[in-house]
XYZ file of C-alpha atoms in Angstrom:
484
model
C -10.772 -48.603 -1.317
C -12.246 -50.296 -4.363
C -15.971 -50.468 -4.914
C -17.857 -53.349 -3.340
C -19.249 -55.567 -6.045
C -20.184 -59.151 -5.396
C -19.377 -61.658 -8.131
C -22.328 -63.748 -7.129
C -24.827 -60.918 -7.476
C -23.734 -59.690 -10.914
C -24.411 -62.519 -13.388
C -23.004 -62.013 -16.857
C -24.406 -63.607 -19.991
C -22.128 -62.957 -23.009
C -23.796 -62.763 -26.402
C -21.202 -64.095 -28.842
C -21.843 -66.386 -31.842
C -21.711 -70.073 -31.041
C -19.799 -72.540 -33.177
C -21.950 -75.349 -34.544
C -20.528 -77.602 -37.250
C -20.421 -81.327 -38.032
C -16.638 -80.946 -38.041
C -16.600 -79.865 -34.383
C -15.204 -83.261 -33.200
C -12.398 -82.983 -35.755
C -11.674 -79.442 -34.553
C -11.415 -80.764 -30.985
C -9.018 -83.497 -32.144
C -6.810 -80.888 -33.825
C -6.938 -78.752 -30.672
C -5.860 -81.709 -28.502
C -2.700 -82.328 -30.551
C 0.212 -81.841 -28.189
C 2.081 -79.258 -30.252
C 2.573 -75.527 -30.253
C 0.523 -73.192 -32.422
C 3.638 -72.546 -34.473
C 4.132 -76.248 -35.203
C 0.477 -76.798 -36.053
C 0.574 -73.981 -38.574
C 3.837 -75.282 -40.024
C 2.290 -78.746 -40.348
C -0.687 -77.318 -42.234
C 1.582 -75.365 -44.581
C 3.785 -78.449 -45.037
C 0.854 -80.575 -46.213
C -0.121 -77.928 -48.749
C 3.482 -77.655 -49.905
C 3.768 -81.463 -50.258
C 0.653 -81.552 -52.418
C 2.106 -78.858 -54.654
C 5.446 -80.672 -54.835
C 3.674 -83.946 -55.682
C 1.718 -82.202 -58.426
C 4.939 -80.716 -59.775
C 6.736 -84.097 -59.777
C 3.881 -85.908 -61.534
C 3.606 -83.072 -64.026
C 7.309 -83.320 -64.792
C 7.027 -87.108 -65.274
C 4.078 -86.761 -67.641
C 5.730 -83.871 -69.490
C 8.827 -86.078 -69.885
C 6.665 -88.809 -71.389
C 5.012 -86.314 -73.694
C 8.434 -85.080 -74.777
C 9.435 -88.674 -75.575
C 6.268 -88.974 -77.664
C 7.186 -85.824 -79.547
C 10.672 -87.135 -80.231
C 9.194 -90.434 -81.414
C 6.704 -88.625 -83.658
C 9.467 -86.553 -85.212
C 11.520 -89.698 -85.859
C 8.525 -91.474 -87.409
C 7.771 -88.418 -89.562
C 11.329 -88.474 -90.825
C 11.028 -92.188 -91.598
C 7.720 -91.645 -93.325
C 9.302 -88.897 -95.396
C 12.209 -91.192 -96.255
C 9.716 -93.936 -97.233
C 7.873 -91.548 -99.558
C 11.183 -90.520 -101.086
C 12.046 -94.208 -101.628
C 8.726 -94.764 -103.382
C 9.402 -91.742 -105.558
C 12.914 -93.023 -106.380
C 11.526 -96.451 -107.417
C 8.990 -94.732 -109.665
C 11.775 -92.478 -111.034
C 13.904 -95.484 -111.882
C 11.064 -97.118 -113.748
C 10.352 -93.887 -115.577
C 14.001 -93.425 -116.534
C 14.162 -97.027 -117.786
C 11.133 -96.586 -119.973
C 12.552 -93.342 -121.424
C 15.900 -95.016 -122.045
C 14.261 -97.912 -123.931
C 12.027 -95.601 -125.919
C 14.640 -92.975 -126.822
C 17.657 -95.259 -126.668
C 19.391 -92.463 -124.802
C 21.948 -93.777 -122.274
C 21.608 -90.557 -120.220
C 18.379 -91.902 -118.743
C 20.249 -95.001 -117.589
C 22.677 -92.744 -115.727
C 19.799 -90.895 -114.073
C 18.331 -94.261 -113.105
C 21.692 -95.198 -111.526
C 21.674 -91.957 -109.513
C 18.159 -92.694 -108.250
C 19.218 -96.214 -107.370
C 22.197 -94.888 -105.368
C 19.996 -92.440 -103.449
C 17.511 -95.230 -102.769
C 20.311 -97.385 -101.400
C 21.438 -94.546 -99.060
C 17.939 -94.082 -97.695
C 17.597 -97.825 -97.233
C 20.882 -97.997 -95.328
C 19.706 -95.173 -93.046
C 16.513 -97.130 -92.450
C 18.522 -100.191 -91.478
C 20.517 -98.181 -88.952
C 17.368 -96.728 -87.333
C 14.708 -98.180 -85.053
C 15.068 -101.986 -84.575
C 11.273 -102.165 -84.626
C 11.429 -101.679 -88.406
C 14.149 -104.302 -88.952
C 11.810 -106.979 -90.428
C 10.142 -104.648 -92.909
C 13.479 -103.066 -93.832
C 14.918 -106.527 -94.575
C 11.985 -107.210 -96.862
C 12.682 -103.941 -98.654
C 16.367 -104.851 -98.896
C 15.545 -108.245 -100.417
C 13.116 -106.710 -102.897
C 15.675 -104.016 -103.759
C 18.355 -106.646 -104.378
C 16.014 -108.462 -106.786
C 15.203 -105.170 -108.520
C 18.907 -104.294 -108.752
C 19.728 -107.664 -110.412
C 16.878 -107.316 -112.887
C 17.973 -103.762 -113.563
C 21.540 -104.919 -114.230
C 20.342 -107.524 -116.811
C 18.227 -104.948 -118.630
C 21.126 -102.483 -118.614
C 23.503 -105.123 -120.034
C 21.121 -105.904 -122.899
C 20.646 -102.186 -123.540
C 24.349 -101.587 -123.673
C 24.792 -104.578 -126.091
C 22.320 -102.896 -128.415
C 19.618 -105.540 -128.149
C 16.799 -103.157 -127.349
C 14.091 -105.712 -128.016
C 15.559 -108.183 -125.532
C 16.116 -105.351 -123.028
C 12.490 -104.287 -123.405
C 11.254 -107.831 -122.944
C 13.500 -108.262 -119.845
C 12.163 -105.009 -118.491
C 8.566 -106.061 -118.897
C 9.005 -109.626 -117.712
C 11.465 -109.127 -114.856
C 12.452 -105.578 -114.012
C 8.890 -104.262 -113.974
C 7.695 -107.055 -111.684
C 10.557 -106.619 -109.209
C 9.893 -102.864 -109.154
C 6.256 -103.571 -108.257
C 7.421 -105.902 -105.487
C 9.856 -103.266 -104.208
C 7.145 -100.595 -104.174
C 4.920 -102.995 -102.242
C 7.603 -103.627 -99.637
C 8.267 -99.881 -99.302
C 4.514 -99.320 -99.014
C 4.341 -101.883 -96.218
C 7.160 -100.048 -94.437
C 5.382 -96.693 -94.842
C 2.110 -98.213 -93.611
C 3.828 -99.574 -90.520
C 5.400 -96.169 -89.853
C 2.042 -94.430 -90.329
C 0.415 -96.896 -87.923
C 3.090 -96.239 -85.311
C 2.686 -92.500 -85.844
C -1.008 -92.828 -85.127
C -0.256 -94.777 -81.976
C 2.304 -92.181 -80.880
C -0.168 -89.369 -81.503
C -2.827 -91.221 -79.541
C -0.345 -91.793 -76.678
C 0.615 -88.098 -76.763
C -3.034 -87.082 -76.592
C -3.575 -89.557 -73.736
C -0.595 -88.162 -71.809
C -1.818 -84.627 -72.368
C -5.254 -85.573 -71.087
C -3.681 -87.381 -68.136
C -1.562 -84.325 -67.333
C -4.611 -82.082 -67.502
C -6.501 -84.443 -65.214
C -3.617 -84.594 -62.737
C -3.247 -80.825 -62.644
C -6.977 -80.288 -62.158
C -7.299 -83.063 -59.578
C -4.241 -82.121 -57.542
C -5.074 -78.424 -57.769
C -8.601 -79.081 -56.537
C -7.253 -81.445 -53.860
C -4.656 -78.885 -52.741
C -7.302 -76.185 -52.505
C -9.704 -78.495 -50.652
C -7.021 -79.725 -48.231
C -5.753 -76.185 -47.665
C -9.287 -74.963 -46.969
C -10.003 -77.914 -44.685
C -6.769 -77.481 -42.738
C -7.304 -73.741 -42.576
C -10.837 -74.296 -41.342
C -9.796 -76.827 -38.692
C -6.740 -74.911 -37.504
C -8.502 -71.554 -37.461
C -11.430 -72.864 -35.411
C -9.029 -74.752 -33.133
C -7.555 -71.315 -32.344
C -10.701 -69.182 -32.565
C -12.841 -71.259 -30.173
C -10.526 -70.919 -27.142
C -10.009 -67.232 -27.946
C -13.790 -66.703 -27.979
C -14.194 -68.536 -24.707
C -11.456 -66.455 -23.093
C -13.028 -63.327 -24.587
C -16.337 -64.216 -22.961
C -14.579 -64.879 -19.662
C -12.719 -61.571 -19.778
C -15.936 -59.762 -20.662
C -17.556 -61.394 -17.654
C -14.689 -60.347 -15.383
C -14.937 -56.794 -16.746
C -18.676 -56.808 -16.037
C -18.003 -57.842 -12.439
C -18.546 -61.619 -12.578
C -15.144 -62.700 -11.279
C -16.043 -66.397 -11.064
C -15.043 -67.503 -14.572
C -13.731 -70.854 -15.803
C -12.647 -71.603 -19.354
C -12.619 -75.208 -20.617
C -10.562 -75.623 -23.781
C -9.096 -78.889 -25.124
C -6.005 -77.173 -26.569
C -2.609 -78.489 -25.553
C -0.734 -75.510 -26.939
C -0.105 -71.876 -25.947
C -3.842 -71.145 -26.014
C -4.477 -73.948 -23.548
C -1.767 -72.569 -21.261
C -3.316 -69.103 -21.588
C -6.754 -70.472 -20.680
C -5.329 -72.216 -17.606
C -3.624 -68.981 -16.599
C -6.916 -67.126 -17.037
C -8.661 -69.645 -14.786
C -6.004 -69.212 -12.101
C -6.257 -65.424 -12.421
C -10.039 -65.577 -12.117
C -9.789 -67.706 -8.975
C -7.256 -65.314 -7.462
C -9.374 -62.285 -8.339
C -12.408 -63.880 -6.717
C -10.373 -64.670 -3.591
C -8.932 -61.148 -3.514
C -12.444 -59.740 -3.845
C -13.636 -61.810 -0.910
C -10.598 -60.771 1.128
C -11.221 -57.131 0.184
C -14.832 -57.350 1.245
C -13.860 -58.922 4.562
C -11.175 -56.267 5.062
C -13.661 -53.528 4.204
C -16.066 -54.819 6.812
C -13.245 -55.065 9.344
C -12.006 -51.564 8.510
C -15.522 -50.245 8.916
C -15.459 -51.441 12.511
C -11.889 -50.183 12.983
C -12.668 -46.728 11.596
C -15.623 -46.406 13.938
C -13.374 -47.348 16.871
C -10.729 -44.854 15.732
C -13.342 -42.128 15.447
C -14.514 -42.785 19.013
C -10.922 -42.875 20.249
C -10.112 -39.623 18.449
C -13.139 -37.959 19.991
C -12.130 -39.184 23.456
C -8.581 -37.950 22.861
C -9.833 -34.503 21.857
C -11.968 -34.282 24.981
C -9.021 -35.405 27.132
C -6.630 -32.899 25.557
C -9.113 -30.071 25.988
C -9.688 -30.994 29.620
C -5.984 -31.371 30.431
C -5.003 -28.148 28.654
C -7.623 -26.189 30.584
C -6.464 -27.739 33.885
C -2.813 -26.848 33.137
C -3.427 -23.313 31.922
C -4.958 -22.197 35.282
C -1.853 -22.735 37.490
C 0.484 -21.601 34.678
C -1.383 -18.320 34.339
C -1.073 -17.881 38.123
C 2.711 -18.455 37.957
C 3.066 -15.928 35.157
C 0.903 -13.451 37.112
C 3.130 -13.690 40.229
C 6.245 -13.400 38.047
C 4.940 -10.281 36.359
C 4.084 -8.807 39.785
C 7.586 -9.472 41.138
C 9.212 -7.961 38.066
C 6.952 -4.925 38.411
C 8.317 -4.408 41.996
C 5.053 -5.013 43.822
C 6.910 -6.701 46.699
C 9.924 -4.393 46.583
C 12.877 -3.666 44.356
C 14.957 -6.507 42.823
C 18.634 -6.577 41.986
C 19.903 -7.337 38.487
C 20.496 -11.051 39.035
C 17.013 -11.489 40.501
C 15.434 -9.670 37.581
C 17.419 -11.776 35.083
C 16.366 -15.001 36.810
C 12.716 -13.959 36.945
C 12.969 -12.955 33.251
C 14.048 -16.475 32.373
C 11.235 -17.875 34.521
C 8.781 -15.585 32.791
C 9.955 -16.598 29.285
C 9.991 -20.291 30.203
C 6.515 -20.008 31.665
C 5.227 -18.338 28.546
C 6.822 -21.082 26.411
C 5.223 -23.722 28.610
C 1.910 -21.922 28.312
C 2.395 -21.904 24.545
C 2.896 -25.690 24.622
C -0.293 -26.049 26.669
C -2.094 -23.881 24.144
C -0.737 -26.102 21.332
C -2.312 -29.111 23.013
C -5.582 -27.225 23.118
C -5.099 -26.215 19.490
C -4.863 -29.880 18.468
C -8.363 -30.454 19.714
C -9.524 -27.281 17.963
C -7.890 -28.379 14.711
C -9.604 -31.755 14.829
C -12.894 -30.020 15.586
C -12.331 -27.526 12.769
C -12.548 -24.518 15.139
C -8.967 -23.197 15.070
C -8.688 -19.458 14.243
C -5.667 -17.344 13.340
C -5.098 -14.349 15.620
C -2.672 -11.856 14.054
C -0.836 -9.337 16.245
C 2.248 -7.126 15.842
C 5.478 -8.487 17.370
C 9.245 -8.511 16.819
C 10.018 -11.727 14.866
C 13.734 -11.525 15.750
C 12.894 -11.765 19.439
C 10.710 -14.803 18.722
C 13.512 -16.536 16.761
C 16.041 -15.742 19.491
C 13.745 -17.273 22.104
C 13.188 -20.456 20.064
C 16.926 -20.832 19.409
C 17.687 -20.316 23.098
C 15.059 -22.944 23.982
C 16.857 -25.568 21.811
C 20.446 -24.636 22.667
C 20.673 -27.108 25.533
C 19.688 -29.984 23.165
C 22.352 -28.854 20.687
C 25.038 -28.805 23.389
C 23.935 -32.222 24.589
C 24.368 -33.719 21.047
C 27.596 -31.844 20.342
C 26.046 -29.884 17.460
C 26.896 -26.250 16.747
C 23.685 -24.198 16.752
C 23.996 -20.733 15.172
C 21.596 -17.933 14.319
C 22.333 -14.833 12.328
C 20.045 -12.113 11.087
C 20.384 -11.101 7.408
C 17.840 -8.305 7.669
C 14.596 -9.461 9.277
C 11.872 -6.839 9.826
C 11.720 -5.222 13.272
C 7.997 -5.795 13.428
C 5.507 -8.002 11.643
C 1.799 -8.742 11.993
C 1.317 -12.501 12.260
C -0.131 -15.125 14.567
C 2.797 -15.234 16.957
C 1.853 -18.607 18.399
C 1.536 -20.274 14.977
C 4.880 -18.826 13.817
C 6.460 -20.108 16.998
C 5.010 -23.592 16.381
C 6.476 -23.614 12.897
C 9.916 -22.525 14.121
C 9.907 -25.059 16.944
C 9.023 -27.877 14.539
C 11.657 -26.882 11.970
C 14.455 -26.378 14.464
C 13.467 -29.353 16.586
C 13.486 -31.711 13.582
C 16.837 -30.322 12.431
C 18.424 -31.051 15.802
C 16.628 -34.384 16.183
C 17.848 -35.903 12.899
C 21.327 -34.310 12.782
C 23.923 -36.520 14.459
C 26.954 -34.314 13.966
C 27.889 -31.050 12.326
C 25.810 -27.921 12.627
C 22.352 -26.398 12.438
C 22.167 -22.861 11.061
C 19.166 -20.515 11.378
C 18.989 -17.450 9.134
C 16.334 -14.710 9.197
C 15.696 -12.011 6.616
C 13.132 -10.588 4.214
C 12.930 -6.942 5.373
C 13.810 -5.718 1.848
C 10.761 -7.574 0.499
C 8.493 -6.466 3.409
C 8.317 -10.126 4.427
C 9.655 -12.354 7.189
C 11.914 -15.204 5.991
C 13.355 -18.020 8.120
C 15.724 -20.695 6.689
C 16.956 -23.673 8.713
C 19.913 -25.604 7.296
C 21.495 -28.688 8.844
C 24.038 -31.390 8.031
C 21.581 -34.205 8.641
C 20.515 -36.937 6.155
C 17.710 -34.858 4.605
C 14.473 -36.234 3.153
C 14.477 -38.561 0.117
C 12.754 -37.154 -2.973
C 10.223 -40.002 -3.083
C 9.077 -39.126 0.473
C 8.353 -35.442 -0.195
C 4.694 -36.207 -0.899
C 4.283 -37.776 2.573
C 5.763 -34.871 4.600
C 2.398 -33.579 5.785
C 0.701 -36.962 6.301
C -0.315 -38.086 9.759
C 1.928 -40.539 11.643
C 4.711 -40.230 9.032
C 8.320 -39.159 9.592
């Protein structure tokens, strides 16, 4: 029986940290979401993953823009380089013309023609480039055409040998058109430089924007992850703490526990199960207490009944032993020939009466022994006797039952001692119980009794039968009261 412990008289006050936070309402909202714990966690991880994916996409877009700026800068640098080369080629042409007029060496005119051809190639490449430069490139083309015509007139005069006229044409016309061409090329270079500055500024702006995005989204991701982790963790921790307090209370003996959690997930189901378990435990405790009180009354009644039974058995056994002793006394006197000699049949019949009377007296003594056992006053009285004779008598006593059930009852001696010192009555009780149970529970077949043990200076009895036997799980209950 379990210990009596009243849930109402054992109050339990758990000492666990309480949760106080301005976010408590938000935690309750998260707890009330009708979704499993698994889905809530997946949702939290999904939000964090989406923030990271968004940061990655924006970063890729900005990096793409920055790459376009780099490509644009490289193109503008190439144009600026081409513009500088064009300025150099215009200056080279003017230098070659001056040298040709001063030295009258035609080789300088050829070098001027080469510079002019290279200038024309660079100009053509400019025209095929960015349409944004089309207006300035046209101005350069127009100025270059004027310079080329003036150059052709000076070259014609030089080739005719009129150096003075060629020099005058150079100063009046060719030199002025070269200045105009350099101005147009300078305008083109200035425009390219301005666009390069704008591209560099845009690149720096994109880089700053990318840095800002990365920092902002990283901080946002961390903040959102921490917030979701905080909300989700407390949405799980709070019900666990409440259930922990309830279980601690149940362990301490306060079975009346009720857990209120807003969760609509596995934790909510667990809390409801805990409440049901607590209610059932409290009801079982009350039932146990009522049963204990009832059993207390029942045990007292059983004790009184047992005492009355013992008194009755003692009284009956004493009343039966008196006439049985008288019967055995008359039988002994007849067998001793007090009233005259007896023939063989009469002696045999009186012998059976004598043995039956002694067996009946043994049964009466057993009834008396039951009361002694219950009173704790039974003693063992050892005496020398022939155990084979005792076994033969017990077998003969049960032979009629064996014949009635159609069971073959056999006894054979494998070397029992001729004499042993034991409590004859207790040995007989054991043999009667063993053989009686064997015959009682054997429906067909045989019951075999074997005695032996003389070689070991002991007395052995084995009873074998073809009955159902005793299941292994019932071996522990063999010697319990009121059990078969």
